[in-house]
Amino acid sequence: MNQPLEAFNMREPRIAYFSMEIALRSEIPTYSGGLGVLAGDAMRSASDLDLPMVGVTLVSRAGYFRQEIVDGRQLERPDIWQPEQWAQRLGAKISVQVGARELWVAAWLYEIHGQRGASVPVLLLDTDLPENEPEDRELTHHLYGGDEAYRMKQEMVLGIGGVRMLGALGFSIRKYHLNEGHAALLALELLRRFARSPQEAGTPELQFDVPAVRERCVFTTHTPVEAGHDKFSYELADRLLGPFIGAKELRQLAGQGELNMTRLALNLSECVNGVTPRHAEVSRKMFPGYQVHAITNGVHPWTWACDSLRRLFDAFLPRWSHEPELLARADLIPDEELRRAHAVAKLALLHRIQGRDGLSINTSLPVLGFARRMTPYKRADLLFFDIDRLRAIAREHPFQIVLAGKAHPRDLGGKQIIERLHAWARELGGAVPVHFLPNYDMETARLLVSGVDVWLNTPLSPLEASGTSGMKAALNGVPNLSVLDGWWLEGCIEGVTGWAVGGETVADEADVHARDAASLYLKLDQKVLPLYHESAAGWTAVMKGAIARNGAYFSSHRMMKQYAVEAYLH
Ligand SMILES: *Cc1c(COP(=O)(O)O)cnc(C)c1O
């Protein structure tokens, strides 16, 4: 019945990786940002390393959204894609009871082909079926769209539907990896699966086997930002879940006041981890009483190295894409060759920008790049804290700026930042050319992280759990200038891999923004820009430091080997 799956060994027990978003490729808009890109990189490394895994996500037919900028404002358009163009329809259908209705769920198969011949299947769950009510058919259209009920139904499709679909297709699963709390309802489905019936248990009720579920679940939490932790009212949850599980049990597992998906995941997973050591520490404070380990994120080397760097690494560090550790020998690359490869990447980026906004581009000036989700804690506006200071620095050491990023349609603070960035760009005019590239996606990200000269990150510490775009930049020989938070606490060796913002001990806690901005300006003015303008050899040494120290370590190959040993094999 399920022809397309014949290529896979269905008897081999697999690790099922559940994620609300997975960035499979640039043409498939089933991701919104870092979480989805990480999931995609995890699956890509799993297929390169031939780890027995299967991905589970939603088909998100209308994507997250396509961003257009009109008069400095973000407009959101649906980003429709055709699953039949990239994936194969599978024959199985399962149903999930949602409130009073039975909701039918089908699946598409997307295959990730690894570099050494292995493949990993990814299931894209789809409710757009004739058997469903029109309203329910749209449940798997908009990633992170709709209201609270829409979102909870999506999570029922992902968690409960996903486990049932794996069963219907004949997969044998040894562990379930919950990539963020969105997938936590899968653990409820497992609770029911391992429950003993009243007859077996000799009690009037089902007997749940919590340890059996915990043994099978691995949970990765991804952010200390409150809004990143899904919570649903019990009024809604009880209505949608119905008699799926007793009200008392559910509250014991998911919190008393409201259904907290993070708490549910924490209570039903034996192995819990954060995405950097600092984030694990912050998470232990947020959730006292739980053991939270750290497995630092990484990026998929082949996916994120630009073409010219791939060729360079192939020539001087063969096998680098399978063993990224070999990048530690970046000193074997002649300086001149590295500079030439970077110049090719920079030209590709500048060509993309040229003519977009009427500002001219200049290949000899350094480019500072900043691109990420536009949301207040990421502080895209920190660089513009003091416009006169920025202008003065540029008079001394000229530079240009490239920006990109989407704000969630309901993140008004994030949208306001986009507007302000455009206003500052107009105000600065030619004094500091500022370009904003619309519709930040995988393809734009690859152009940016390889084509700029310095990668900036200025989050409000300690809210950046990891940050992975800086790892992509490092892999491409682009030094980071970043607030000491997330991965940069591990990645920064001052003057060797890039530079730290903040971290100086200052007594005045009152205005953290002013303090970080002052530190940022000082580093740009005294360290980063003078080195760029005055010493090609010194600059190239930092580029090599970024590749050798950070490109070599912050790979998703290393990350997945760590998950295999520290989480999956337990
Ligand atoms: C890598 C990536 C991200 C994540 O970047 P952060 O540094 O974690 O903010 C977000 N969006 C896209 C398109 C990416 O490629």
Coordinates of C-alpha atoms and ligand atoms in Angstrom, one line a residue:
M1 CA 0.0 0.0 0.0
N2 CA 2.8 2.4 0.8
Q3 CA 5.0 1.9 -2.2
P4 CA 7.2 5.0 -1.6
L5 CA 8.4 3.6 1.8
E6 CA 9.7 0.4 0.2
A7 CA 13.2 2.0 -0.1
F8 CA 13.4 2.2 3.7
N9 CA 14.1 -0.6 6.1
M10 CA 10.9 -0.6 8.1
R11 CA 12.0 -3.2 10.6
E12 CA 14.8 -1.0 11.9
P13 CA 13.7 0.8 15.1
R14 CA 14.0 4.5 14.5
I15 CA 14.1 7.8 16.4
A16 CA 11.1 9.9 15.5
Y17 CA 11.9 13.6 15.4
F18 CA 8.8 15.7 15.9
S19 CA 8.9 19.4 15.0
M20 CA 6.2 21.9 14.2
E21 CA 8.5 23.4 11.5
I22 CA 11.3 21.8 9.4
A23 CA 13.3 23.7 6.8
L24 CA 13.7 21.0 4.2
R25 CA 14.8 23.3 1.3
S26 CA 14.5 26.9 0.3
E27 CA 11.6 26.1 -2.1
I28 CA 9.5 24.6 0.7
P29 CA 8.3 27.3 3.1
T30 CA 7.5 25.0 6.1
Y31 CA 9.6 27.0 8.6
S32 CA 9.7 30.4 10.2
G33 CA 13.2 30.7 11.5
G34 CA 15.9 29.1 13.6
L35 CA 13.9 26.3 15.1
G36 CA 12.9 25.0 11.7
V37 CA 16.4 25.4 10.2
L38 CA 17.8 23.5 13.1
A39 CA 15.3 20.7 12.6
G40 CA 16.3 20.6 8.9
D41 CA 20.0 20.6 9.7
A42 CA 19.4 17.8 12.2
M43 CA 17.6 15.7 9.6
R44 CA 20.3 16.4 7.0
S45 CA 23.1 15.4 9.3
A46 CA 21.1 12.3 10.3
S47 CA 20.9 11.3 6.6
D48 CA 24.6 11.9 6.1
L49 CA 25.5 9.9 9.2
D50 CA 23.0 7.2 8.4
L51 CA 21.2 7.5 11.7
P52 CA 17.9 5.6 11.8
M53 CA 15.5 8.5 12.1
V54 CA 12.1 9.7 10.7
G55 CA 11.0 13.3 10.8
V56 CA 7.4 14.3 11.5
T57 CA 6.0 17.8 10.8
L58 CA 3.0 19.6 9.3
V59 CA 2.7 20.1 5.5
S60 CA 2.0 23.9 6.0
R61 CA 0.7 24.4 2.5
A62 CA 0.5 28.1 2.8
G63 CA 3.9 28.3 4.5
Y64 CA 4.7 30.8 7.2
F65 CA 4.4 33.9 5.0
R66 CA 6.2 35.7 2.2
Q67 CA 7.3 39.1 3.3
E68 CA 7.0 42.2 1.1
I69 CA 8.2 45.6 2.2
V70 CA 6.0 48.5 1.1
D71 CA 6.9 52.0 2.3
G72 CA 9.1 50.5 5.0
R73 CA 6.3 48.3 6.3
Q74 CA 6.0 44.5 6.3
L75 CA 3.2 43.0 4.3
E76 CA 2.4 39.3 4.7
R77 CA 1.4 37.1 1.7
P78 CA 0.6 33.4 1.7
D79 CA 3.5 31.4 0.6
I80 CA 1.7 28.6 -1.2
W81 CA 3.7 25.5 -2.3
Q82 CA 2.6 22.3 -4.0
P83 CA 3.5 19.2 -2.0
E84 CA 3.1 17.0 -5.1
Q85 CA 6.0 18.8 -6.6
W86 CA 8.5 17.7 -3.9
A87 CA 6.9 14.9 -1.9
Q88 CA 5.0 11.7 -2.5
R89 CA 1.5 11.0 -1.2
L90 CA 1.3 8.0 1.2
G91 CA -1.7 5.7 1.2
A92 CA -2.4 5.7 5.0
K93 CA -5.0 7.8 6.7
I94 CA -5.6 8.1 10.4
S95 CA -8.1 10.1 12.5
V96 CA -7.9 12.2 15.6
Q97 CA -11.0 13.1 17.7
V98 CA -11.0 16.9 18.0
G99 CA -13.9 18.1 20.1
A100 CA -17.0 16.6 18.6
R101 CA -15.5 15.9 15.2
E102 CA -13.4 13.2 13.8
L103 CA -10.5 14.8 11.9
W104 CA -8.8 12.8 9.2
V105 CA -5.0 13.1 8.6
A106 CA -3.0 12.0 5.6
A107 CA 0.8 12.2 5.0
W108 CA 3.3 13.1 2.3
L109 CA 6.8 11.6 2.2
Y110 CA 9.8 13.9 1.6
E111 CA 13.1 12.1 1.4
I112 CA 16.4 13.7 2.5
H113 CA 19.2 12.1 0.7
G114 CA 22.5 12.0 2.6
Q115 CA 25.9 12.5 1.0
R116 CA 26.9 8.9 1.4
G117 CA 23.8 7.1 0.0
A118 CA 21.5 6.9 3.1
S119 CA 18.1 8.7 3.3
V120 CA 15.9 9.9 6.0
P121 CA 12.1 10.0 5.5
V122 CA 10.2 13.1 6.7
L123 CA 6.4 12.8 7.0
L124 CA 4.4 16.0 6.3
L125 CA 0.9 15.7 7.9
D126 CA -2.0 17.0 5.9
T127 CA -5.7 17.6 6.9
D128 CA -6.7 19.1 3.5
L129 CA -8.8 16.0 2.6
P130 CA -12.4 15.8 1.2
E131 CA -13.5 13.8 4.3
N132 CA -12.9 16.9 6.5
E133 CA -15.1 19.9 7.1
P134 CA -13.9 23.0 5.1
E135 CA -12.7 24.6 8.3
D136 CA -10.6 21.6 9.3
R137 CA -9.1 21.2 5.9
E138 CA -7.2 24.5 6.6
L139 CA -5.6 23.3 9.8
T140 CA -2.4 22.4 8.1
H141 CA -2.2 25.4 5.9
H142 CA -0.7 28.2 8.0
L143 CA 2.4 27.7 10.1
Y144 CA 1.9 29.5 13.4
G145 CA -1.3 31.0 12.0
G146 CA -4.8 31.4 13.4
D147 CA -6.0 31.7 17.0
E148 CA -5.5 29.6 20.1
A149 CA -7.9 26.9 19.0
Y150 CA -6.3 26.6 15.6
R151 CA -2.9 26.3 17.2
M152 CA -4.1 23.6 19.7
K153 CA -5.7 21.6 16.9
Q154 CA -2.5 21.8 14.9
E155 CA -0.6 20.5 17.9
M156 CA -3.1 17.6 18.2
V157 CA -2.5 16.8 14.5
L158 CA 1.3 16.9 15.0
G159 CA 1.5 15.0 18.3
I160 CA -1.4 12.6 18.4
G161 CA -1.8 12.3 14.6
G162 CA 1.9 11.9 14.1
V163 CA 2.2 8.9 16.5
R164 CA -0.8 7.3 14.9
M165 CA 0.5 7.9 11.4
L166 CA 3.9 6.3 12.2
G167 CA 2.0 3.3 13.5
A168 CA -0.3 3.1 10.5
L169 CA 2.7 3.2 8.1
G170 CA 4.5 0.4 10.0
F171 CA 7.4 2.3 11.5
S172 CA 9.0 0.9 14.6
I173 CA 10.0 3.7 17.0
R174 CA 12.5 3.4 19.8
K175 CA 12.5 7.0 20.9
Y176 CA 10.5 10.2 20.3
H177 CA 12.3 13.5 20.1
L178 CA 10.1 16.5 21.0
N179 CA 11.8 19.4 19.2
E180 CA 10.2 22.1 21.4
G181 CA 7.0 21.9 23.4
H182 CA 4.7 22.1 20.3
A183 CA 5.0 18.3 20.0
A184 CA 4.3 17.4 23.6
L185 CA 0.8 15.9 22.9
L186 CA 2.6 13.0 21.4
A187 CA 3.5 12.0 24.9
L188 CA -0.2 11.9 25.9
E189 CA -0.8 9.6 22.9
L190 CA 2.0 7.3 24.2
L191 CA 0.5 7.4 27.7
R192 CA -2.7 6.0 26.3
R193 CA -0.8 3.5 24.2
F194 CA 1.0 2.1 27.2
A195 CA -1.9 2.3 29.6
R196 CA -3.3 -0.9 31.2
S197 CA -7.0 -1.4 30.8
P198 CA -9.2 -1.6 33.9
Q199 CA -9.3 -5.4 33.6
E200 CA -5.5 -5.7 33.4
A201 CA -4.9 -3.2 36.1
G202 CA -7.6 -4.6 38.4
T203 CA -8.8 -1.0 39.0
P204 CA -11.9 0.9 37.8
E205 CA -9.9 3.2 35.6
L206 CA -7.1 3.1 33.0
Q207 CA -3.7 2.8 34.6
F208 CA -1.2 5.1 33.0
D209 CA 2.5 4.0 32.9
V210 CA 4.4 7.3 33.1
P211 CA 7.8 5.7 33.4
A212 CA 7.3 3.8 30.2
V213 CA 6.6 7.0 28.3
R214 CA 9.4 9.0 30.0
E215 CA 11.9 6.3 28.9
R216 CA 10.9 6.9 25.3
C217 CA 10.8 10.7 25.1
V218 CA 13.6 13.2 24.6
F219 CA 12.7 16.8 24.9
T220 CA 14.7 19.8 23.6
T221 CA 13.6 23.2 24.9
H222 CA 14.7 26.1 22.7
T223 CA 14.1 29.5 24.4
P224 CA 13.9 31.2 27.7
V225 CA 11.4 33.7 26.2
E226 CA 7.9 33.2 27.8
A227 CA 6.0 33.7 24.5
G228 CA 8.0 30.7 23.1
H229 CA 6.3 28.4 25.6
D230 CA 2.8 27.4 24.4
K231 CA 0.0 27.5 27.0
F232 CA -3.6 26.7 26.4
S233 CA -6.6 27.3 28.7
Y234 CA -8.1 24.2 30.2
E235 CA -11.5 25.4 29.0
L236 CA -10.2 25.0 25.4
A237 CA -8.0 21.9 26.1
D238 CA -10.8 20.0 27.8
R239 CA -13.2 20.8 25.0
L240 CA -10.8 19.8 22.2
L241 CA -9.2 16.8 23.9
G242 CA -12.5 15.5 25.3
P243 CA -12.2 12.3 27.3
F244 CA -8.7 11.6 25.8
I245 CA -7.2 11.6 29.2
G246 CA -8.7 12.3 32.7
A247 CA -8.8 16.0 33.7
K248 CA -7.0 15.2 36.9
E249 CA -4.1 13.4 35.3
L250 CA -3.8 16.1 32.6
R251 CA -3.4 18.8 35.3
Q252 CA -0.9 16.8 37.2
L253 CA 1.2 16.5 34.1
A254 CA 0.7 19.9 32.4
G255 CA 0.2 22.4 35.3
Q256 CA -2.8 23.4 37.4
G257 CA -3.8 26.8 36.0
E258 CA -3.4 26.2 32.2
L259 CA -2.1 23.5 29.9
N260 CA 1.6 24.3 29.7
M261 CA 3.2 22.3 26.8
T262 CA 6.7 22.8 28.2
R263 CA 5.7 21.4 31.6
L264 CA 3.9 18.4 29.9
A265 CA 7.1 17.7 27.9
L266 CA 9.3 18.0 31.0
N267 CA 7.2 15.6 33.0
L268 CA 7.0 13.0 30.2
S269 CA 10.6 13.0 29.0
E270 CA 13.5 11.3 30.8
C271 CA 16.1 13.2 28.8
V272 CA 15.7 17.0 28.6
N273 CA 18.2 19.4 27.1
G274 CA 18.8 23.0 26.3
V275 CA 20.7 24.2 23.2
T276 CA 23.8 25.7 24.9
P277 CA 25.3 25.4 28.4
R278 CA 24.1 28.9 29.3
H279 CA 20.6 28.1 28.1
A280 CA 20.5 24.8 30.0
E281 CA 21.5 26.8 33.1
V282 CA 18.8 29.4 32.5
S283 CA 16.2 26.7 31.9
R284 CA 17.1 24.9 35.2
K285 CA 16.2 28.2 36.9
M286 CA 13.0 28.5 35.0
F287 CA 12.0 25.0 35.8
P288 CA 13.4 24.1 39.2
G289 CA 13.5 20.4 40.0
Y290 CA 14.1 19.2 36.4
Q291 CA 17.4 18.0 35.1
V292 CA 18.3 20.0 32.0
H293 CA 21.4 19.0 30.1
A294 CA 23.1 20.9 27.4
I295 CA 23.6 19.8 23.8
T296 CA 24.9 22.8 21.8
N297 CA 23.3 23.4 18.4
G298 CA 25.1 23.2 15.2
V299 CA 24.6 23.9 11.5
H300 CA 24.8 21.6 8.5
P301 CA 28.2 22.3 6.9
W302 CA 27.4 21.4 3.2
T303 CA 24.1 23.3 3.3
W304 CA 25.5 26.5 4.7
A305 CA 28.9 26.8 3.0
C306 CA 28.6 29.0 -0.1
D307 CA 29.8 27.6 -3.4
S308 CA 33.2 29.3 -3.5
L309 CA 34.0 28.1 0.1
R310 CA 32.8 24.6 -0.7
R311 CA 35.3 24.5 -3.6
L312 CA 38.0 25.9 -1.4
F313 CA 37.4 23.4 1.4
D314 CA 37.2 20.5 -1.2
A315 CA 40.6 21.5 -2.5
F316 CA 42.4 22.0 0.8
L317 CA 40.4 20.0 3.4
P318 CA 38.9 17.1 1.5
R319 CA 36.1 15.2 3.4
W320 CA 35.3 18.3 5.4
S321 CA 31.6 18.0 4.8
H322 CA 31.5 14.5 6.3
E323 CA 34.1 15.3 9.0
P324 CA 33.7 19.0 9.8
E325 CA 36.3 18.6 12.5
L326 CA 38.8 18.8 9.6
L327 CA 38.0 22.5 9.3
A328 CA 40.3 22.9 12.3
R329 CA 43.1 22.7 9.8
A330 CA 42.0 25.9 8.0
D331 CA 45.6 27.2 8.3
L332 CA 46.3 25.0 5.3
I333 CA 44.3 27.4 3.1
P334 CA 46.5 30.1 1.5
D335 CA 45.4 33.6 2.6
E336 CA 45.1 34.8 -0.9
E337 CA 42.7 31.9 -1.8
L338 CA 40.5 32.5 1.2
R339 CA 40.2 36.2 0.4
R340 CA 39.4 35.4 -3.2
A341 CA 36.7 32.9 -2.3
H342 CA 35.1 35.4 0.1
A343 CA 35.2 38.1 -2.5
V344 CA 33.1 35.9 -4.8
A345 CA 30.5 35.4 -2.1
K346 CA 30.5 39.1 -1.3
L347 CA 29.9 40.0 -5.0
A348 CA 27.0 37.6 -5.1
L349 CA 25.4 39.3 -2.1
L350 CA 26.0 42.8 -3.5
H351 CA 24.6 41.8 -6.9
R352 CA 21.4 40.8 -5.1
I353 CA 21.2 44.1 -3.3
Q354 CA 22.2 46.3 -6.3
G355 CA 19.4 48.3 -7.7
R356 CA 16.9 47.3 -5.0
D357 CA 16.9 50.6 -3.1
G358 CA 18.7 53.1 -5.3
L359 CA 21.7 53.1 -3.0
S360 CA 25.0 52.3 -4.7
I361 CA 27.1 49.5 -3.4
N362 CA 30.8 49.4 -2.9
T363 CA 32.8 46.2 -3.0
S364 CA 35.8 47.6 -1.2
L365 CA 33.9 48.7 1.9
P366 CA 33.2 46.3 4.7
V367 CA 29.6 45.0 5.1
L368 CA 28.1 44.5 8.5
G369 CA 25.3 41.9 8.3
F370 CA 22.4 41.5 10.7
A371 CA 19.5 39.1 9.9
R372 CA 17.2 37.2 12.2
R373 CA 13.6 37.1 13.4
M374 CA 12.5 40.7 14.0
T375 CA 11.4 40.6 17.6
P376 CA 12.2 43.0 20.4
Y377 CA 14.7 40.9 22.4
K378 CA 16.9 40.4 19.3
R379 CA 17.4 44.2 19.3
A380 CA 18.0 44.8 15.6
D381 CA 17.8 48.4 16.6
L382 CA 20.8 48.4 19.0
L383 CA 23.2 49.3 16.2
F384 CA 21.1 52.5 15.6
F385 CA 20.9 53.4 19.3
D386 CA 22.9 56.6 18.6
I387 CA 22.7 57.7 14.9
D388 CA 25.2 60.5 15.3
R389 CA 27.8 58.2 16.8
L390 CA 27.2 55.7 14.0
R391 CA 27.7 58.5 11.4
A392 CA 30.9 59.6 13.1
I393 CA 32.4 56.1 13.1
A394 CA 31.6 55.7 9.4
R395 CA 33.4 59.0 8.6
E396 CA 36.5 57.6 10.2
H397 CA 36.2 54.0 9.0
P398 CA 33.5 53.7 6.2
F399 CA 31.2 50.7 6.1
Q400 CA 27.8 49.6 4.9
I401 CA 25.0 47.6 6.5
V402 CA 22.7 44.8 5.2
L403 CA 19.6 43.8 7.2
A404 CA 16.9 41.2 6.8
G405 CA 14.2 39.5 8.9
K406 CA 10.5 38.8 9.3
A407 CA 8.3 39.7 12.2
H408 CA 5.5 37.3 13.2
P409 CA 2.3 38.9 11.9
R410 CA 1.0 39.4 15.4
D411 CA 4.4 40.7 16.8
L412 CA 3.7 44.4 16.8
G413 CA 7.0 45.2 18.5
G414 CA 8.8 43.3 15.8
K415 CA 6.9 45.0 13.0
Q416 CA 7.7 48.4 14.5
I417 CA 11.4 47.6 14.5
I418 CA 11.2 46.9 10.8
E419 CA 9.6 50.3 10.2
R420 CA 12.2 52.1 12.4
L421 CA 15.0 50.3 10.5
H422 CA 13.7 51.7 7.3
A423 CA 13.3 55.2 8.7
W424 CA 17.0 55.1 10.0
A425 CA 18.1 53.9 6.6
R426 CA 16.5 56.9 5.0
E427 CA 17.9 59.3 7.6
L428 CA 21.4 58.0 7.2
G429 CA 21.2 58.1 3.4
G430 CA 24.7 57.7 1.8
A431 CA 26.6 58.4 5.0
V432 CA 26.1 54.8 6.1
P433 CA 24.4 52.9 3.3
V434 CA 21.7 50.6 4.9
H435 CA 20.0 47.9 2.8
F436 CA 17.1 45.8 3.9
L437 CA 16.6 42.5 2.0
P438 CA 13.0 41.4 2.1
N439 CA 11.7 37.8 2.8
Y440 CA 14.6 36.4 4.9
D441 CA 14.7 32.7 4.0
M442 CA 17.2 29.9 3.7
E443 CA 18.5 31.2 0.3
T444 CA 18.9 34.8 1.5
A445 CA 20.5 33.5 4.7
R446 CA 23.1 31.6 2.8
L447 CA 23.9 34.7 0.7
L448 CA 24.1 36.9 3.8
V449 CA 26.2 34.7 6.1
S450 CA 28.8 34.1 3.4
G451 CA 28.8 37.5 1.7
V452 CA 29.1 40.0 4.5
D453 CA 32.4 40.8 6.3
V454 CA 31.1 40.9 9.9
W455 CA 28.1 39.1 11.4
L456 CA 26.4 41.1 14.1
N457 CA 24.2 39.8 16.9
T458 CA 23.0 42.0 19.7
P459 CA 20.3 40.1 21.7
L460 CA 19.3 41.1 25.2
S461 CA 21.2 38.6 27.4
P462 CA 20.3 35.9 28.5
L463 CA 17.4 35.6 26.1
E464 CA 19.3 34.2 23.0
A465 CA 19.3 30.5 23.8
S466 CA 21.7 29.6 21.0
G467 CA 21.6 31.6 17.8
T468 CA 22.7 29.6 14.8
S469 CA 23.2 32.2 12.0
G470 CA 26.5 33.2 13.6
M471 CA 27.7 29.6 13.3
K472 CA 26.9 29.7 9.6
A473 CA 28.9 32.9 9.2
A474 CA 31.9 31.4 11.0
L475 CA 31.8 28.3 8.7
N476 CA 32.1 30.8 5.8
G477 CA 35.0 32.6 7.4
V478 CA 33.0 35.5 8.5
P479 CA 33.9 36.8 12.0
N480 CA 31.1 37.5 14.6
L481 CA 30.7 40.7 16.6
S482 CA 28.1 39.7 19.1
V483 CA 26.7 40.1 22.6
L484 CA 28.1 37.3 24.9
D485 CA 25.0 35.2 25.0
G486 CA 23.9 31.8 23.6
W487 CA 26.5 30.0 21.5
W488 CA 28.9 33.0 21.5
L489 CA 29.8 32.3 25.1
E490 CA 31.4 29.1 23.8
G491 CA 32.4 30.5 20.4
C492 CA 34.1 33.8 21.2
I493 CA 37.8 34.0 21.5
E494 CA 38.4 37.7 21.5
G495 CA 40.3 38.8 18.4
V496 CA 40.7 35.2 17.2
T497 CA 37.2 34.2 16.1
G498 CA 35.6 37.6 16.3
W499 CA 34.7 40.1 19.1
A500 CA 32.5 40.3 22.1
V501 CA 30.0 43.1 22.8
G502 CA 29.4 43.8 26.5
G503 CA 30.8 41.6 29.1
E504 CA 32.8 44.5 30.6
T505 CA 31.8 44.7 34.2
V506 CA 29.9 47.9 34.6
A507 CA 28.2 48.7 37.9
D508 CA 25.2 50.5 36.3
E509 CA 22.6 47.9 35.6
A510 CA 20.0 50.6 34.8
D511 CA 20.4 51.0 31.1
V512 CA 21.5 47.8 29.6
H513 CA 20.8 49.0 26.1
A514 CA 22.9 52.1 26.4
R515 CA 25.7 50.0 27.9
D516 CA 25.6 47.4 25.2
A517 CA 25.4 50.0 22.4
A518 CA 28.4 51.8 23.9
S519 CA 30.4 48.6 23.9
L520 CA 29.3 47.8 20.3
Y521 CA 30.4 51.3 19.1
L522 CA 33.7 51.0 20.9
K523 CA 34.5 47.6 19.4
L524 CA 33.6 48.8 15.9
D525 CA 35.5 52.0 16.2
Q526 CA 38.6 50.7 17.9
K527 CA 39.0 47.1 16.9
V528 CA 36.9 45.7 14.1
L529 CA 36.9 48.5 11.4
P530 CA 40.5 49.6 11.9
L531 CA 41.7 46.0 11.5
Y532 CA 39.6 45.6 8.3
H533 CA 40.9 48.8 6.8
E534 CA 44.5 48.5 7.9
S535 CA 45.6 44.9 7.9
A536 CA 44.5 42.4 5.3
A537 CA 46.7 39.7 6.9
G538 CA 45.3 40.4 10.4
W539 CA 41.8 40.3 9.0
T540 CA 42.4 37.0 7.2
A541 CA 43.8 35.5 10.4
V542 CA 40.5 36.2 12.1
M543 CA 38.6 34.7 9.2
K544 CA 40.6 31.5 9.5
G545 CA 40.1 31.6 13.3
A546 CA 36.4 31.6 12.7
I547 CA 36.6 28.6 10.4
A548 CA 39.1 26.6 12.4
R549 CA 37.8 27.1 15.9
N550 CA 34.0 27.6 15.3
G551 CA 33.2 26.1 11.8
A552 CA 34.9 22.9 12.9
Y553 CA 32.9 22.5 16.1
F554 CA 29.5 24.1 15.7
S555 CA 28.2 21.5 13.1
S556 CA 25.0 19.6 13.2
H557 CA 27.1 16.4 12.6
R558 CA 28.7 17.0 16.0
M559 CA 25.3 17.8 17.5
M560 CA 23.6 14.7 16.2
K561 CA 26.5 12.4 17.3
Q562 CA 26.0 14.0 20.7
Y563 CA 22.2 13.4 20.6
A564 CA 22.9 9.8 19.6
V565 CA 25.2 9.1 22.4
E566 CA 23.7 11.2 25.2
A567 CA 20.0 10.9 24.4
Y568 CA 18.9 8.4 21.9
L569 CA 21.0 5.4 23.1
H570 CA 19.9 5.8 26.7
Ligands
LIG1 C1 19.8 30.2 10.5 C2 18.5 30.9 10.3 C3 17.8 31.5 11.4 C4 18.3 31.4 12.8 O1 19.2 32.4 13.1 P1 19.5 33.0 14.6 O2 20.9 33.4 14.6 O3 19.3 31.8 15.5 O4 18.5 34.1 14.8 C5 16.6 32.1 11.1 N1 16.1 32.2 9.9 C6 16.8 31.7 8.8 C7 16.2 31.8 7.5 C8 18.0 31.0 9.0 O5 18.6 30.5 7.9

